Amino acid sequence: MSAVPTVSRWWRTRSDPQRIGLYTRWSYYSSLVLLPPLLLFAVAPGWSSASAWLPIALLVGSLATAAACVWVARAGLDARTAGGAVDGPSPAQWALVLVPSVLTAVVGVAAVVGPDEPSPSAPWVVGLIGAEVLLTLSVTWPMSRLTWASLVGGLAAALAAAVDGNPWQAVVGISLSIVIALVAFAGAFRFSVWILDVVQAMERNRGVQLQLAVAEERLRFARDLHDVMGRNLSAIAVKSQLAAELARRGRDGAAEEMDGVSGLAESSLREVREVVRGYRATDLASELAGARSVLRSAGVTTTVTGADDVAGVPVPTQDLLGWVVREAVTNVLRHSCADHCVIALTQDGEGTTLTVRDDGAGAPATWGNGLTGLAERLAAGGGRLGAGPEGGGFVVRAVVGGAGVRA
């Protein structure tokens, strides 16, 4: 019984692209390994051979075909996940798939073709093996190629039906049915691969957007620092040169110029501190608005309550709770697969409470560096932090001005 919640917890800790990748991958694997039993079911009604080695050869061939197709499909899915070029199977992979497939088809047709009345098993044996090969190719081939390959599979099935002695009307009907089934089967799995590509591309674009946002913020900080320091440093350089020149010529005024340099240096230090303080400062109203925007852009439905009451929160408390919003939203984006998040700001006799609740996966029992550092920051400001799984999701609760309880 303990394995079920473990597997469930593991699944919930996967991101959406990882879930879709796992679903697509194992859909392929489970479908490919169904070939041996399906092939045996297909040939059983029309079995006409008395040879003892044909059943063994058919079983071995179907197992070899399924194993080869799983291996080639896995290589193609790995290439797609890695973002590399996907050009189709290599010559070695073609040989690995086609040799056992063709031999298995020949053995299956030979097992059902007999002197008695024609059996529908022969064309469907070819159709099943064709579906196996097409499923493997759908990982790397576009739909246009898969359609032409389905026509080839239908012609091969028609040939098997004709060899079995079916009338031409039956041959045409069976081949058309198999072509339609192959196109629909390959198209369904090709659509799954397309969805996987789209999700992975969106995830890569999201990473690029985050990098661009960081780069833009760095440029803004560098620009602000340059605007603040450029003028002062130029004045310091000029005054230092003037003081040196006056000292070399033995004139008065060098000490006054150096006093001016000292004053400019102190002024520059204050301005740099103001720039850094403004860069690191947290405005609670802006943090709440930014959290709502970021979470919604990530596909998380976000509800913020109490944002209109921010003006009544003391500035030091706003600074502390702003850090809580940053850390909690970061955890939602990085460590959960939440669909909904609620951020609530309340004030009562216990103080100001900020609660961030999501319906995603719970975090581990031990806190990471982010929550630990946040708890220390709140403790230094007279607040308390509580965080942990609750109600099938994860809750971060900070109380400033009262006796919060750490979860």
XYZ file of C-alpha atoms in Angstrom:
407
model
C 0.000 0.000 0.000
C 2.907 2.358 0.601
C 4.034 2.142 -3.034
C 0.885 3.858 -4.342
C 1.335 7.213 -2.576
C 5.051 7.060 -3.391
C 4.364 6.712 -7.107
C 1.643 9.365 -6.889
C 3.988 11.777 -5.129
C 6.717 11.095 -7.691
C 4.278 11.789 -10.540
C 3.062 15.032 -8.985
C 6.609 16.316 -8.563
C 7.142 16.094 -12.336
C 6.652 19.239 -14.390
C 4.015 19.322 -17.137
C 6.576 18.835 -19.959
C 8.075 15.903 -18.061
C 4.626 14.360 -17.582
C 3.784 14.688 -21.262
C 7.170 13.229 -22.185
C 6.655 10.241 -19.902
C 3.108 9.710 -21.149
C 4.197 9.821 -24.800
C 7.186 7.579 -24.246
C 5.321 4.868 -22.366
C 2.379 5.023 -24.761
C 4.829 4.046 -27.485
C 6.492 1.329 -25.445
C 3.237 -0.285 -24.292
C 1.808 -0.267 -27.815
C 4.951 -1.736 -29.362
C 5.212 -4.631 -26.918
C 1.632 -5.664 -27.703
C 2.705 -7.040 -31.093
C 3.481 -10.636 -30.020
C 0.120 -11.369 -28.331
C -1.876 -9.535 -31.014
C -0.047 -11.395 -33.758
C -0.756 -14.739 -32.114
C -4.434 -13.817 -31.774
C -4.530 -12.823 -35.446
C -3.044 -16.091 -36.777
C -4.822 -18.464 -34.390
C -8.208 -18.560 -36.242
C -6.615 -19.223 -39.625
C -3.749 -21.498 -38.609
C -3.384 -24.206 -41.263
C 0.241 -25.347 -41.018
C 1.139 -28.606 -39.311
C 4.794 -27.621 -38.912
C 6.055 -27.615 -35.352
C 8.672 -24.932 -35.853
C 6.394 -22.227 -37.290
C 4.797 -21.273 -33.919
C 8.240 -20.981 -32.331
C 9.588 -18.990 -35.282
C 6.553 -16.699 -35.202
C 6.910 -16.046 -31.454
C 10.657 -15.423 -31.676
C 10.236 -13.172 -34.707
C 7.483 -11.109 -33.093
C 9.528 -10.680 -29.908
C 12.601 -9.644 -31.916
C 10.534 -7.176 -33.958
C 8.976 -5.635 -30.844
C 12.371 -5.315 -29.118
C 13.951 -3.694 -32.189
C 11.057 -1.255 -32.607
C 11.172 -0.264 -28.926
C 14.915 0.378 -29.164
C 14.631 2.505 -32.326
C 11.619 4.434 -30.973
C 13.484 5.095 -27.731
C 16.459 6.499 -29.666
C 14.155 8.827 -31.604
C 12.355 10.048 -28.482
C 15.689 10.660 -26.748
C 16.824 12.753 -29.711
C 13.633 14.814 -29.588
C 13.895 15.352 -25.841
C 17.504 16.494 -26.220
C 16.440 18.998 -28.882
C 18.774 17.585 -31.520
C 18.143 16.920 -35.201
C 15.703 14.096 -35.890
C 16.182 12.855 -39.459
C 14.805 9.342 -39.220
C 16.316 5.921 -38.521
C 19.912 5.269 -39.482
C 20.777 2.430 -41.918
C 21.643 0.172 -38.983
C 18.298 0.952 -37.337
C 16.472 0.282 -40.591
C 18.109 -3.133 -40.839
C 17.398 -3.857 -37.180
C 13.673 -3.198 -37.686
C 13.021 -4.448 -41.210
C 14.849 -7.806 -41.104
C 12.839 -9.342 -38.221
C 9.640 -7.635 -39.431
C 9.830 -9.115 -42.937
C 10.804 -12.565 -41.647
C 7.973 -12.518 -39.106
C 5.470 -11.495 -41.796
C 6.633 -14.323 -44.076
C 6.348 -16.857 -41.256
C 2.906 -15.588 -40.251
C 1.549 -15.710 -43.793
C 3.024 -19.175 -44.334
C 1.306 -20.390 -41.174
C -2.193 -19.379 -42.311
C -2.029 -19.958 -46.078
C -3.334 -23.410 -46.918
C -5.234 -25.419 -49.501
C -8.571 -24.767 -47.822
C -10.751 -21.666 -48.174
C -9.020 -18.265 -47.917
C -8.520 -16.905 -44.436
C -8.586 -13.200 -43.458
C -5.649 -13.806 -41.123
C -2.938 -13.449 -43.784
C -3.504 -9.752 -44.688
C -4.057 -8.783 -41.048
C -0.774 -10.416 -40.040
C 0.932 -8.113 -42.546
C -1.168 -5.195 -41.315
C -0.180 -5.733 -37.672
C 3.504 -5.870 -38.494
C 3.095 -2.795 -40.710
C 1.458 -0.966 -37.823
C 4.426 -1.867 -35.618
C 6.895 -0.440 -38.116
C 4.791 2.675 -38.767
C 4.473 3.313 -35.034
C 8.263 3.248 -34.762
C 8.674 5.581 -37.742
C 6.092 8.055 -36.420
C 8.637 9.205 -33.844
C 10.804 10.747 -36.560
C 8.805 10.787 -39.807
C 6.302 13.489 -40.823
C 2.697 12.543 -41.579
C 3.190 12.749 -45.342
C 5.790 9.970 -45.270
C 3.681 7.911 -42.907
C 0.736 8.149 -45.315
C 2.815 6.817 -48.205
C 4.190 4.087 -45.959
C 0.606 3.152 -45.028
C -0.180 2.707 -48.721
C 2.821 0.412 -49.021
C 1.546 -1.587 -46.042
C -1.880 -1.833 -47.667
C -0.329 -3.150 -50.913
C 1.650 -5.730 -48.941
C -1.547 -6.830 -47.187
C -3.323 -7.046 -50.556
C -0.511 -9.245 -51.855
C -0.853 -11.561 -48.845
C -4.629 -11.736 -49.381
C -4.138 -12.570 -53.057
C -1.591 -15.290 -52.227
C -4.133 -16.808 -49.860
C -6.614 -17.059 -52.728
C -9.086 -14.312 -51.807
C -11.229 -12.907 -54.641
C -10.195 -9.510 -55.971
C -13.188 -7.779 -54.352
C -12.058 -9.067 -50.952
C -8.457 -8.134 -51.714
C -9.445 -4.533 -52.507
C -11.725 -4.223 -49.475
C -9.190 -5.676 -47.054
C -6.324 -3.555 -48.400
C -8.391 -0.348 -48.161
C -9.411 -1.195 -44.595
C -5.821 -1.816 -43.613
C -4.619 1.416 -45.252
C -7.251 3.453 -43.387
C -6.410 1.712 -40.102
C -2.669 2.304 -40.582
C -3.118 5.998 -41.428
C -5.372 6.547 -38.400
C -3.029 4.617 -36.094
C 0.124 6.393 -37.263
C -1.620 9.790 -37.247
C -2.759 9.402 -33.650
C 0.754 8.711 -32.402
C 2.276 11.342 -34.673
C -0.097 13.872 -33.077
C 1.237 12.866 -29.642
C 4.796 13.513 -30.836
C 3.745 16.893 -32.210
C 2.217 17.849 -28.850
C 5.444 16.789 -27.123
C 7.465 19.005 -29.498
C 5.191 21.994 -28.868
C 5.363 21.625 -25.077
C 9.146 21.266 -25.109
C 9.489 24.304 -27.390
C 7.310 26.346 -25.008
C 9.430 25.222 -22.064
C 12.627 26.248 -23.872
C 11.081 29.622 -24.779
C 10.105 30.117 -21.156
C 13.706 29.529 -20.101
C 14.916 32.033 -22.708
C 12.414 34.614 -21.451
C 13.651 34.172 -17.890
C 17.251 34.627 -19.037
C 16.300 37.756 -20.982
C 14.515 39.146 -17.932
C 17.620 38.596 -15.798
C 19.842 40.165 -18.458
C 17.519 43.174 -18.746
C 17.569 43.680 -14.983
C 21.355 43.520 -14.955
C 21.522 46.128 -17.714
C 19.136 48.376 -15.794
C 21.233 48.120 -12.653
C 24.441 48.782 -14.614
C 22.833 51.814 -16.263
C 21.651 53.225 -12.942
C 25.048 52.667 -11.367
C 26.779 54.334 -14.313
C 24.475 57.356 -14.160
C 25.098 57.748 -10.433
C 28.839 57.158 -10.379
C 29.944 58.561 -13.738
C 29.693 62.228 -12.833
C 31.099 61.810 -9.324
C 34.078 59.751 -10.416
C 34.878 62.249 -13.171
C 34.787 65.078 -10.628
C 36.989 63.084 -8.237
C 39.525 62.494 -11.013
C 39.639 66.193 -11.969
C 39.947 67.410 -8.376
C 42.668 64.825 -7.631
C 44.679 65.972 -10.660
C 44.236 69.609 -9.656
C 45.336 68.909 -6.078
C 48.420 67.055 -7.318
C 49.323 69.898 -9.665
C 48.906 72.492 -6.921
C 51.042 70.429 -4.579
C 53.810 70.087 -7.160
C 53.852 73.853 -7.752
C 53.760 74.601 -4.045
C 50.591 76.630 -4.272
C 47.808 76.858 -1.741
C 44.503 75.104 -2.316
C 45.664 71.475 -2.601
C 44.224 70.592 0.816
C 40.886 72.210 -0.059
C 40.709 70.191 -3.297
C 41.436 66.959 -1.430
C 38.704 67.827 1.060
C 36.413 68.146 -1.945
C 37.542 64.731 -3.187
C 36.774 63.240 0.221
C 33.316 64.807 0.195
C 32.605 63.497 -3.285
C 33.741 60.011 -2.271
C 31.412 60.009 0.732
C 28.566 61.316 -1.403
C 29.222 58.627 -4.010
C 29.197 55.955 -1.332
C 25.795 57.147 -0.088
C 24.377 57.215 -3.603
C 25.662 53.697 -4.357
C 24.038 52.459 -1.169
C 20.774 54.093 -2.222
C 20.974 52.425 -5.637
C 21.650 49.029 -4.085
C 18.934 49.542 -1.493
C 16.470 50.444 -4.220
C 17.580 47.434 -6.238
C 17.085 45.060 -3.327
C 14.119 46.702 -1.664
C 10.757 44.969 -1.862
C 7.495 46.816 -2.342
C 4.644 44.532 -1.221
C 2.056 45.919 -3.630
C 4.439 45.530 -6.580
C 5.435 42.047 -5.429
C 1.779 40.944 -5.249
C 1.040 42.338 -8.692
C 4.205 40.784 -10.113
C 3.439 37.420 -8.523
C -0.044 37.387 -10.048
C 1.355 38.257 -13.480
C 4.180 35.703 -13.368
C 1.989 32.862 -12.116
C -0.735 33.538 -14.666
C 1.807 33.623 -17.484
C 2.980 30.204 -16.278
C -0.567 28.842 -16.546
C -1.386 28.991 -12.824
C -4.773 30.512 -12.004
C -3.979 33.060 -9.290
C -6.230 34.812 -6.783
C -4.878 37.674 -4.647
C -6.914 38.954 -1.710
C -6.103 41.824 0.625
C -3.953 43.734 -1.880
C -6.030 46.896 -1.256
C -4.960 46.854 2.410
C -1.231 47.077 1.687
C -1.184 50.807 2.413
C -2.061 50.097 6.028
C 0.867 47.721 6.527
C 3.993 49.250 8.092
C 6.900 49.686 5.692
C 9.268 47.285 7.549
C 6.536 44.631 7.503
C 5.962 45.215 3.796
C 9.660 44.644 3.175
C 9.626 41.314 5.033
C 6.418 40.070 3.419
C 7.693 41.097 0.000
C 10.525 38.596 0.441
C 7.967 35.964 1.429
C 6.019 36.567 -1.791
C 9.188 36.242 -3.859
C 10.282 32.979 -2.266
C 6.810 31.406 -2.198
C 6.108 32.207 -5.850
C 9.541 30.886 -6.815
C 8.729 27.618 -5.058
C 5.385 27.364 -6.876
C 7.088 27.823 -10.238
C 10.073 25.570 -9.586
C 8.882 22.816 -7.282
C 5.179 22.283 -7.913
C 2.784 21.527 -10.736
C 0.042 23.715 -9.367
C -3.048 24.706 -11.324
C -4.297 27.274 -8.805
C -2.644 29.541 -6.267
C -4.225 31.793 -3.626
C -2.290 34.671 -2.038
C -4.054 36.228 0.943
C -3.012 39.218 3.064
C -4.861 39.697 6.358
C -4.434 41.888 9.437
C -5.773 41.088 12.887
C -4.770 41.176 16.513
C -1.922 38.724 15.907
C -0.319 40.965 13.308
C -0.096 40.879 9.529
C -0.393 37.443 7.952
C 0.525 36.525 4.388
C -0.565 33.101 3.123
C 0.449 31.562 -0.214
C -1.459 28.354 -0.902
C -1.173 26.204 -4.040
C -2.693 22.884 -5.094
C 0.542 21.443 -6.433
C 2.897 18.818 -5.038
C 4.132 19.162 -1.479
C 7.769 19.947 -0.741
C 10.111 17.577 1.124
C 9.929 17.362 4.891
C 13.149 19.337 5.329
C 13.326 22.958 4.254
C 15.721 24.069 1.569
C 18.047 27.046 1.723
C 15.364 29.420 0.450
C 12.805 28.741 3.184
C 15.472 28.467 5.872
C 16.950 31.841 4.934
C 13.490 33.361 4.752
C 12.647 32.067 8.240
C 15.844 33.628 9.583
C 15.046 36.945 7.905
C 11.539 36.968 9.394
C 12.823 35.979 12.832
C 15.211 38.935 12.768
C 12.241 41.214 12.028
C 9.998 39.775 14.740
C 8.027 37.463 12.479
C 7.479 33.733 12.059
C 7.317 31.481 9.021
C 5.301 28.303 8.561
C 5.522 26.118 5.446
C 4.500 22.586 4.620
C 2.024 20.288 2.836
C -1.603 20.987 3.593
C -4.843 19.832 1.958
C -3.184 18.161 -0.997
C -1.040 21.200 -1.779
C 1.621 23.373 -0.161
C 1.155 26.391 2.096
C 3.596 29.142 3.058
C 2.347 31.306 5.913
C 4.212 34.282 7.371
C 3.108 36.292 10.402
C 4.780 39.574 11.313
C 3.891 41.335 14.550
C 2.468 38.268 16.316
C 3.378 34.775 17.424
C 3.392 32.775 14.209
C 4.028 29.062 14.453
C 6.636 27.362 12.313
C 5.239 24.274 10.551
